[in-house]
């Protein structure tokens, strides 16, 4: 039994403008009122062959035989299609085309055996797994660079900031999904909680931070190879200010534009393309400037290699770092340009590819800047060997490996002791 409008308002926790049942009930009552007025005004005239009716989705007025009547799609679907009925001698025909097609209630789908809801479930699971893998790998990479003191340097501090920007990006994606998909109350409505819009804003902020810190990587490497006296600590402070501050300025401007011009949904829609250029222009600028940095880096490295101003080991180190950063900038830049300028209504396959690539970017960053880093690999192996050595040398039976004593004179005695099965049984003494 249907409830009345007042009782629905009291019982339903969903906002009225977001409840399909409430919207349909409004349309039903409005339909009966309109038909009642028409019946009263046409009481003395000939009755039409097709009487007006409410079919639980649309209100159909009276019609004569041979007349075709059209009605817009139900309001709760929020689409612009139309449905038609013909009036015949036998009454109304069935609606055509069906609501599923006319109102795009079920969109054309490349996988006929899967429903649209199942497709979205698969996509959500896919990118959630991708972001989870990226977050785990970036967390391990950050912990590795922080725990080993030999790895503490400005270059790795910049890497850590880049890692954190990707970790925050994944975190806010999870928060947005938790808010957006925690209930079905808002699926057919433009009324979304404020927390969802805030999470979307911070997600875009983290994307901007990804590219700003890639720019910091490029500028840092350019400064190393081009500036003879390079104050790394002072530059690190500026990197932190610009790497986190400039995206904040951009995202505040974008949020204000969305709030005033397109305050709809979860702020993920692209109704006003001009607003999205607030985000696109800075990212494209970051990409172009970074590519210019690396063209200059390649030119400088080639010039120094020809004049032998740089040692081979130092050159190889810069070349590996430049190769990793150029690969990331090219890969991420191509991804951004390719998908940022596609129409927002693209096929489900393109959406799947875009989300799959975006969710695993953090994993690629961790691989290139940490797990394939020769210094990190050497330090991890060194710590592993030390730990294995401690396991074979228990603390109580451990002998002192070396001792040095210097007398008042010019004689220095160095003792090298080796441990036997139970005691330190052999020693080699060298007197200088």
Short mmCIF file of C-alpha atoms in Angstrom, two decimals:
data_model
loop_
_atom_site.label_atom_id
_atom_site.label_comp_id
_atom_site.label_asym_id
_atom_site.label_seq_id
_atom_site.Cartn_x
_atom_site.Cartn_y
_atom_site.Cartn_z
CA UNK A 1 0.00 0.00 0.00
CA UNK A 2 1.36 3.35 -1.00
CA UNK A 3 1.89 6.00 1.61
CA UNK A 4 0.75 9.57 1.30
CA UNK A 5 3.16 12.41 0.72
CA UNK A 6 3.16 13.48 4.37
CA UNK A 7 3.65 9.98 5.73
CA UNK A 8 6.47 9.33 3.25
CA UNK A 9 8.21 12.44 4.47
CA UNK A 10 7.99 11.22 8.06
CA UNK A 11 9.00 7.62 7.44
CA UNK A 12 11.73 8.06 4.84
CA UNK A 13 15.20 9.02 6.02
CA UNK A 14 16.18 9.78 2.40
CA UNK A 15 15.81 13.43 1.38
CA UNK A 16 12.56 13.80 -0.62
CA UNK A 17 14.34 15.11 -3.70
CA UNK A 18 16.48 11.96 -3.71
CA UNK A 19 13.71 9.38 -3.24
CA UNK A 20 12.30 7.88 -6.49
CA UNK A 21 9.18 6.63 -4.69
CA UNK A 22 8.45 10.10 -3.36
CA UNK A 23 8.96 11.69 -6.81
CA UNK A 24 6.67 9.11 -8.45
CA UNK A 25 4.05 9.70 -5.77
CA UNK A 26 4.18 13.42 -6.46
CA UNK A 27 3.75 12.81 -10.19
CA UNK A 28 0.88 10.37 -9.59
CA UNK A 29 -1.09 12.81 -7.45
CA UNK A 30 -0.43 15.62 -9.93
CA UNK A 31 -1.60 13.37 -12.78
CA UNK A 32 -4.88 12.48 -11.09
CA UNK A 33 -5.56 16.13 -10.30
CA UNK A 34 -4.98 17.15 -13.93
CA UNK A 35 -7.16 14.33 -15.27
CA UNK A 36 -9.91 15.21 -12.79
CA UNK A 37 -9.91 18.84 -13.96
CA UNK A 38 -10.05 17.74 -17.60
CA UNK A 39 -12.94 15.36 -16.86
CA UNK A 40 -14.91 18.15 -15.20
CA UNK A 41 -14.27 20.61 -18.05
CA UNK A 42 -15.25 18.02 -20.71
CA UNK A 43 -18.22 16.51 -18.87
CA UNK A 44 -20.76 17.53 -21.56
CA UNK A 45 -18.57 16.71 -24.56
CA UNK A 46 -18.01 13.38 -26.27
CA UNK A 47 -15.74 11.08 -24.32
CA UNK A 48 -12.40 10.27 -26.06
CA UNK A 49 -11.65 6.72 -27.16
CA UNK A 50 -8.44 6.56 -25.10
CA UNK A 51 -8.99 7.72 -21.54
CA UNK A 52 -6.17 9.39 -19.66
CA UNK A 53 -4.26 7.17 -17.26
CA UNK A 54 -1.32 6.87 -14.90
CA UNK A 55 0.87 3.85 -15.78
CA UNK A 56 3.08 4.12 -12.66
CA UNK A 57 5.74 5.99 -14.63
CA UNK A 58 4.02 8.59 -16.85
CA UNK A 59 0.78 10.51 -16.99
CA UNK A 60 -1.08 10.07 -20.30
CA UNK A 61 -3.84 12.57 -21.21
CA UNK A 62 -7.02 11.77 -23.13
CA UNK A 63 -6.48 11.08 -26.83
CA UNK A 64 -8.50 10.28 -29.96
CA UNK A 65 -8.02 7.32 -32.26
CA UNK A 66 -4.97 7.72 -34.50
CA UNK A 67 -3.33 10.23 -32.20
CA UNK A 68 0.24 9.72 -30.97
CA UNK A 69 1.06 11.11 -27.54
CA UNK A 70 4.57 11.59 -26.15
CA UNK A 71 5.71 12.06 -22.56
CA UNK A 72 9.14 12.79 -21.09
CA UNK A 73 10.99 10.17 -19.13
CA UNK A 74 10.16 9.91 -15.42
CA UNK A 75 11.72 12.71 -13.39
CA UNK A 76 13.62 10.43 -11.03
CA UNK A 77 15.69 9.07 -13.94
CA UNK A 78 16.92 12.60 -14.73
CA UNK A 79 17.29 11.98 -18.47
CA UNK A 80 16.01 13.85 -21.53
CA UNK A 81 14.39 11.02 -23.55
CA UNK A 82 10.72 10.66 -24.49
CA UNK A 83 8.26 7.75 -24.59
CA UNK A 84 5.31 7.43 -27.02
CA UNK A 85 1.90 5.73 -27.10
CA UNK A 86 -0.59 5.37 -29.97
CA UNK A 87 -4.32 5.62 -29.45
CA UNK A 88 -6.13 2.87 -31.41
CA UNK A 89 -9.66 1.52 -31.55
CA UNK A 90 -8.66 -1.03 -28.96
CA UNK A 91 -7.15 1.51 -26.59
CA UNK A 92 -3.60 2.56 -25.80
CA UNK A 93 -0.66 0.67 -27.26
CA UNK A 94 2.37 -0.27 -25.16
CA UNK A 95 4.93 2.50 -24.66
CA UNK A 96 7.57 2.71 -27.37
CA UNK A 97 10.48 2.71 -27.34
CA UNK A 98 10.75 0.93 -23.98
CA UNK A 99 11.81 3.04 -21.03
CA UNK A 100 15.09 1.12 -20.80
CA UNK A 101 16.07 2.40 -24.26
CA UNK A 102 14.31 5.77 -24.47
CA UNK A 103 15.48 6.89 -21.04
CA UNK A 104 18.89 5.17 -21.15
CA UNK A 105 18.04 3.39 -17.96
CA UNK A 106 20.33 0.58 -19.08
CA UNK A 107 23.05 1.99 -21.31
CA UNK A 108 24.41 0.09 -24.33
CA UNK A 109 26.99 -2.31 -22.94
CA UNK A 110 29.88 -4.14 -24.61
CA UNK A 111 29.39 -7.23 -22.43
CA UNK A 112 25.81 -8.44 -22.97
CA UNK A 113 26.05 -11.06 -20.24
CA UNK A 114 26.88 -8.51 -17.55
CA UNK A 115 24.59 -5.96 -16.06
CA UNK A 116 25.67 -2.35 -15.63
CA UNK A 117 25.72 -2.62 -11.84
CA UNK A 118 27.95 -5.69 -12.05
CA UNK A 119 30.31 -3.83 -14.39
CA UNK A 120 30.64 -0.94 -11.91
CA UNK A 121 31.26 -3.44 -9.13
CA UNK A 122 34.09 -5.04 -11.13
CA UNK A 123 35.59 -1.64 -11.93
CA UNK A 124 35.46 -0.57 -8.28
CA UNK A 125 37.10 -3.80 -7.14
CA UNK A 126 39.75 -3.45 -9.85
CA UNK A 127 40.86 0.08 -9.02
CA UNK A 128 40.54 -0.55 -5.28
CA UNK A 129 43.00 -3.43 -5.62
CA UNK A 130 45.27 -1.22 -7.75
CA UNK A 131 45.28 1.60 -5.21
CA UNK A 132 45.80 -0.90 -2.37
CA UNK A 133 48.87 -2.37 -4.13
CA UNK A 134 50.20 1.14 -4.83
CA UNK A 135 49.64 2.22 -1.23
CA UNK A 136 51.35 -0.87 0.19
CA UNK A 137 54.37 -0.58 -2.12
CA UNK A 138 54.71 3.17 -1.52
CA UNK A 139 54.47 2.66 2.24
CA UNK A 140 57.25 0.07 2.11
CA UNK A 141 59.33 2.37 -0.09
CA UNK A 142 58.82 5.35 2.24
CA UNK A 143 59.69 3.27 5.31
CA UNK A 144 62.83 1.98 3.58
CA UNK A 145 64.09 5.46 2.73
CA UNK A 146 63.31 6.71 6.24
CA UNK A 147 64.72 3.80 8.30
CA UNK A 148 68.14 3.50 6.65
CA UNK A 149 70.25 6.48 7.66
CA UNK A 150 72.66 6.01 4.76
CA UNK A 151 69.74 6.79 2.44
CA UNK A 152 68.97 10.14 4.07
CA UNK A 153 69.68 12.81 1.46
CA UNK A 154 67.81 15.56 -0.35
CA UNK A 155 67.20 13.41 -3.42
CA UNK A 156 65.45 10.73 -1.37
CA UNK A 157 63.55 13.35 0.65
CA UNK A 158 62.07 14.56 -2.65
CA UNK A 159 61.24 10.94 -3.51
CA UNK A 160 59.45 10.57 -0.16
CA UNK A 161 57.29 13.63 -0.83
CA UNK A 162 56.31 12.17 -4.20
CA UNK A 163 55.46 8.86 -2.49
CA UNK A 164 53.31 10.66 0.08
CA UNK A 165 51.34 12.47 -2.63
CA UNK A 166 50.41 9.13 -4.20
CA UNK A 167 49.56 7.60 -0.81
CA UNK A 168 47.26 10.54 -0.02
CA UNK A 169 45.66 10.23 -3.46
CA UNK A 170 44.74 6.59 -2.83
CA UNK A 171 43.55 7.40 0.69
CA UNK A 172 41.10 10.05 -0.49
CA UNK A 173 39.87 7.76 -3.26
CA UNK A 174 38.98 5.20 -0.58
CA UNK A 175 37.33 7.89 1.56
CA UNK A 176 35.28 9.16 -1.40
CA UNK A 177 34.09 5.66 -2.26
CA UNK A 178 33.23 4.96 1.36
CA UNK A 179 31.06 8.09 1.46
CA UNK A 180 29.57 7.69 -2.01
CA UNK A 181 28.80 3.96 -1.93
CA UNK A 182 27.85 3.61 1.72
CA UNK A 183 24.17 3.84 0.79
CA UNK A 184 21.93 3.71 -2.27
CA UNK A 185 20.06 6.81 -1.12
CA UNK A 186 21.74 9.15 -3.60
CA UNK A 187 22.07 7.00 -6.73
CA UNK A 188 19.17 8.67 -8.60
CA UNK A 189 19.63 12.15 -7.26
CA UNK A 190 21.97 15.11 -7.48
CA UNK A 191 21.95 15.51 -3.71
CA UNK A 192 25.32 14.29 -2.44
CA UNK A 193 26.85 14.80 1.00
CA UNK A 194 29.39 17.58 1.44
CA UNK A 195 31.99 15.04 2.60
CA UNK A 196 31.88 13.42 -0.85
CA UNK A 197 32.68 16.75 -2.54
CA UNK A 198 35.49 17.43 -0.08
CA UNK A 199 36.98 13.97 -0.76
CA UNK A 200 36.79 14.61 -4.52
CA UNK A 201 38.53 17.97 -4.09
CA UNK A 202 41.35 16.42 -2.07
CA UNK A 203 41.66 13.60 -4.62
CA UNK A 204 42.19 16.19 -7.36
CA UNK A 205 44.59 18.05 -5.05
CA UNK A 206 46.70 14.91 -4.68
CA UNK A 207 46.73 14.41 -8.46
CA UNK A 208 48.01 17.97 -8.81
CA UNK A 209 50.61 17.23 -6.12
CA UNK A 210 51.76 14.16 -8.08
CA UNK A 211 52.67 16.34 -11.05
CA UNK A 212 54.09 19.20 -8.98
CA UNK A 213 56.47 16.81 -7.19
CA UNK A 214 57.45 15.22 -10.51
CA UNK A 215 58.37 18.77 -11.53
CA UNK A 216 60.41 19.07 -8.31
CA UNK A 217 62.20 15.83 -9.26
CA UNK A 218 63.04 17.28 -12.65
CA UNK A 219 64.24 20.62 -11.30
CA UNK A 220 66.33 18.94 -8.59
CA UNK A 221 68.15 16.77 -11.13
CA UNK A 222 68.62 19.75 -13.43
CA UNK A 223 70.13 21.77 -10.56
CA UNK A 224 72.52 18.94 -9.67
CA UNK A 225 74.01 18.70 -13.14
CA UNK A 226 73.96 22.40 -14.03
CA UNK A 227 74.75 24.34 -10.83
CA UNK A 228 78.20 23.97 -9.33
CA UNK A 229 77.26 25.31 -5.88
CA UNK A 230 73.86 23.85 -5.13
CA UNK A 231 72.31 24.36 -1.66
CA UNK A 232 70.21 21.23 -1.34
CA UNK A 233 68.64 22.04 2.06
CA UNK A 234 67.49 25.47 0.95
CA UNK A 235 66.02 24.04 -2.24
CA UNK A 236 64.24 21.31 -0.29
CA UNK A 237 62.34 23.93 1.70
CA UNK A 238 61.24 25.63 -1.52
CA UNK A 239 60.27 22.28 -3.01
CA UNK A 240 58.02 21.57 -0.03
CA UNK A 241 56.38 24.98 -0.24
CA UNK A 242 55.77 24.80 -3.99
CA UNK A 243 55.14 21.06 -4.19
CA UNK A 244 52.30 21.16 -1.65
CA UNK A 245 51.34 24.85 -1.79
CA UNK A 246 50.81 25.46 -5.51
CA UNK A 247 48.31 22.57 -5.89
CA UNK A 248 46.38 23.93 -2.89
CA UNK A 249 45.98 27.34 -4.55
CA UNK A 250 44.80 25.69 -7.77
CA UNK A 251 42.34 23.35 -6.06
CA UNK A 252 40.83 26.19 -4.00
CA UNK A 253 40.15 28.12 -7.22
CA UNK A 254 38.64 25.00 -8.81
CA UNK A 255 36.45 24.28 -5.76
CA UNK A 256 35.09 27.82 -5.73
CA UNK A 257 34.28 27.57 -9.44
CA UNK A 258 32.53 24.23 -8.94
CA UNK A 259 30.54 25.53 -5.98
CA UNK A 260 29.34 28.65 -7.78
CA UNK A 261 28.92 27.32 -11.34
CA UNK A 262 28.35 23.55 -11.15
CA UNK A 263 27.46 22.43 -7.65
CA UNK A 264 26.11 19.07 -8.80
CA UNK A 265 26.68 15.46 -7.87
CA UNK A 266 29.99 14.66 -6.22
CA UNK A 267 31.82 17.32 -8.26
CA UNK A 268 32.98 14.65 -10.70
CA UNK A 269 30.86 15.80 -13.64
CA UNK A 270 32.11 17.81 -16.60
CA UNK A 271 29.10 19.86 -17.57
CA UNK A 272 31.15 23.06 -17.73
CA UNK A 273 34.39 22.18 -19.49
CA UNK A 274 35.85 25.59 -18.68
CA UNK A 275 36.02 24.75 -14.99
CA UNK A 276 38.16 21.69 -15.66
CA UNK A 277 40.71 23.82 -17.49
CA UNK A 278 41.58 25.28 -14.08
CA UNK A 279 43.12 21.86 -13.35
CA UNK A 280 44.30 20.98 -16.83
CA UNK A 281 46.38 24.07 -17.60
CA UNK A 282 48.70 23.77 -14.55
CA UNK A 283 49.20 20.03 -15.09
CA UNK A 284 50.05 20.56 -18.76
CA UNK A 285 52.40 23.36 -17.72
CA UNK A 286 54.12 21.02 -15.21
CA UNK A 287 54.55 18.37 -17.94
CA UNK A 288 55.92 20.78 -20.55
CA UNK A 289 58.39 22.43 -18.13
CA UNK A 290 59.57 19.01 -16.96
CA UNK A 291 60.23 17.89 -20.51
CA UNK A 292 62.23 21.08 -21.09
CA UNK A 293 64.26 20.34 -17.95
CA UNK A 294 65.14 16.87 -19.22
CA UNK A 295 66.11 18.09 -22.66
CA UNK A 296 68.53 20.45 -20.90
CA UNK A 297 69.77 17.65 -18.61
CA UNK A 298 70.53 15.41 -21.58
CA UNK A 299 72.37 18.24 -23.33
CA UNK A 300 74.47 19.00 -20.21
CA UNK A 301 75.33 15.35 -19.55
CA UNK A 302 76.41 14.81 -23.15
CA UNK A 303 78.56 17.96 -23.04
CA UNK A 304 80.25 16.97 -19.76
CA UNK A 305 80.83 13.44 -21.02
CA UNK A 306 82.63 14.79 -24.08
CA UNK A 307 84.84 17.12 -22.01
CA UNK A 308 85.33 14.46 -19.26
CA UNK A 309 84.26 16.91 -16.55
CA UNK A 310 82.29 14.19 -14.73
CA UNK A 311 83.36 10.84 -13.34
CA UNK A 312 81.90 7.75 -14.91
CA UNK A 313 80.16 6.63 -11.68
CA UNK A 314 78.63 10.05 -11.13
CA UNK A 315 77.46 10.16 -14.73
CA UNK A 316 75.87 6.71 -14.46
CA UNK A 317 74.06 7.77 -11.27
CA UNK A 318 72.61 10.89 -12.89
CA UNK A 319 71.75 8.97 -16.04
CA UNK A 320 69.79 6.32 -14.10
CA UNK A 321 67.91 8.97 -12.13
CA UNK A 322 67.17 10.95 -15.29
CA UNK A 323 65.99 7.81 -17.08
CA UNK A 324 63.54 6.96 -14.27
CA UNK A 325 62.14 10.47 -14.04
CA UNK A 326 61.86 10.92 -17.81
CA UNK A 327 59.99 7.61 -18.01
CA UNK A 328 57.55 8.71 -15.31
CA UNK A 329 56.98 12.15 -16.81
CA UNK A 330 56.47 10.71 -20.29
CA UNK A 331 54.22 7.91 -19.05
CA UNK A 332 52.09 10.08 -16.76
CA UNK A 333 52.06 12.97 -19.23
CA UNK A 334 50.85 10.72 -22.03
CA UNK A 335 48.22 9.26 -19.72
CA UNK A 336 46.98 12.69 -18.65
CA UNK A 337 46.89 14.15 -22.18
CA UNK A 338 45.24 11.03 -23.60
CA UNK A 339 42.45 10.74 -21.06
CA UNK A 340 41.97 14.37 -20.01
CA UNK A 341 40.94 15.42 -23.50
CA UNK A 342 38.70 12.48 -24.30
CA UNK A 343 34.95 13.15 -24.20
CA UNK A 344 33.64 12.45 -20.71
CA UNK A 345 31.09 10.03 -22.15
CA UNK A 346 33.46 7.35 -23.39
CA UNK A 347 33.02 3.61 -23.59
CA UNK A 348 33.22 1.36 -20.58
CA UNK A 349 36.41 -0.22 -21.92
CA UNK A 350 38.22 3.15 -21.97
CA UNK A 351 37.03 3.87 -18.45
CA UNK A 352 38.37 0.52 -17.31
CA UNK A 353 41.78 1.14 -18.90
CA UNK A 354 42.04 4.68 -17.52
CA UNK A 355 41.17 3.63 -13.96
CA UNK A 356 43.46 0.59 -14.12
CA UNK A 357 46.42 2.75 -15.16
CA UNK A 358 45.66 5.54 -12.69
CA UNK A 359 45.36 3.15 -9.73
CA UNK A 360 48.75 1.52 -10.39
CA UNK A 361 50.79 4.68 -10.96
CA UNK A 362 51.98 4.68 -7.36
CA UNK A 363 53.28 1.13 -7.74
CA UNK A 364 55.28 2.17 -10.83
CA UNK A 365 56.76 5.12 -8.88
CA UNK A 366 57.81 2.86 -5.99
CA UNK A 367 59.42 0.39 -8.41
CA UNK A 368 61.47 2.99 -10.29
CA UNK A 369 62.54 5.24 -7.40
CA UNK A 370 63.04 2.67 -4.64
CA UNK A 371 62.95 -1.04 -5.46
CA UNK A 372 65.17 -0.70 -8.58
CA UNK A 373 67.42 1.89 -6.92
CA UNK A 374 70.98 0.50 -6.68
CA UNK A 375 71.72 2.37 -3.45
CA UNK A 376 68.58 1.00 -1.79
CA UNK A 377 69.34 -2.54 -2.95
CA UNK A 378 72.91 -2.30 -1.65
CA UNK A 379 71.81 -0.97 1.74
CA UNK A 380 69.13 -3.65 2.13
CA UNK A 381 71.64 -6.41 1.28
CA UNK A 382 74.16 -4.93 3.68
CA UNK A 383 71.63 -4.85 6.52
CA UNK A 384 70.51 -8.38 5.65
CA UNK A 385 74.05 -9.70 5.79
CA UNK A 386 74.64 -7.96 9.12
CA UNK A 387 71.46 -9.45 10.54
CA UNK A 388 72.43 -12.95 9.33
CA UNK A 389 75.86 -12.50 10.87
CA UNK A 390 74.32 -11.58 14.22
CA UNK A 391 72.17 -14.68 14.06
CA UNK A 392 75.28 -16.84 13.69
CA UNK A 393 77.15 -14.94 16.41
CA UNK A 394 75.08 -15.03 19.64
CA UNK A 395 75.64 -12.08 21.92
CA UNK A 396 77.04 -13.94 24.93
CA UNK A 397 79.63 -15.97 23.02
CA UNK A 398 80.56 -13.24 20.58
CA UNK A 399 84.19 -12.28 20.49
CA UNK A 400 85.44 -8.84 19.79
CA UNK A 401 86.45 -8.74 16.14
CA UNK A 402 89.01 -6.01 16.39
CA UNK A 403 90.79 -3.90 18.94
CA UNK A 404 93.27 -1.11 18.48
CA UNK A 405 95.54 0.28 21.13
CA UNK A 406 98.11 2.96 20.67
CA UNK A 407 101.06 3.29 23.06
CA UNK A 408 102.82 6.45 23.99
CA UNK A 409 105.44 5.76 21.41
CA UNK A 410 105.15 5.26 17.72
CA UNK A 411 104.08 1.62 17.90
CA UNK A 412 100.55 0.63 16.98
CA UNK A 413 99.28 -2.88 17.62
CA UNK A 414 96.27 -4.24 15.74
CA UNK A 415 94.73 -7.56 16.78
CA UNK A 416 92.45 -9.52 14.48
CA UNK A 417 90.63 -12.20 16.39
CA UNK A 418 88.61 -14.97 14.84
CA UNK A 419 86.03 -17.01 16.66
CA UNK A 420 86.32 -20.74 16.93
CA UNK A 421 83.59 -23.19 17.84
CA UNK A 422 83.59 -22.18 21.51
CA UNK A 423 86.36 -19.66 22.12
CA UNK A 424 88.42 -17.16 20.23
CA UNK A 425 91.37 -19.44 19.55
CA UNK A 426 93.50 -17.69 17.00
CA UNK A 427 94.92 -14.26 16.63
CA UNK A 428 97.12 -12.38 14.26
CA UNK A 429 99.20 -9.51 15.61
CA UNK A 430 100.86 -6.92 13.44
CA UNK A 431 103.24 -4.42 14.96
CA UNK A 432 104.08 -1.32 13.02
#
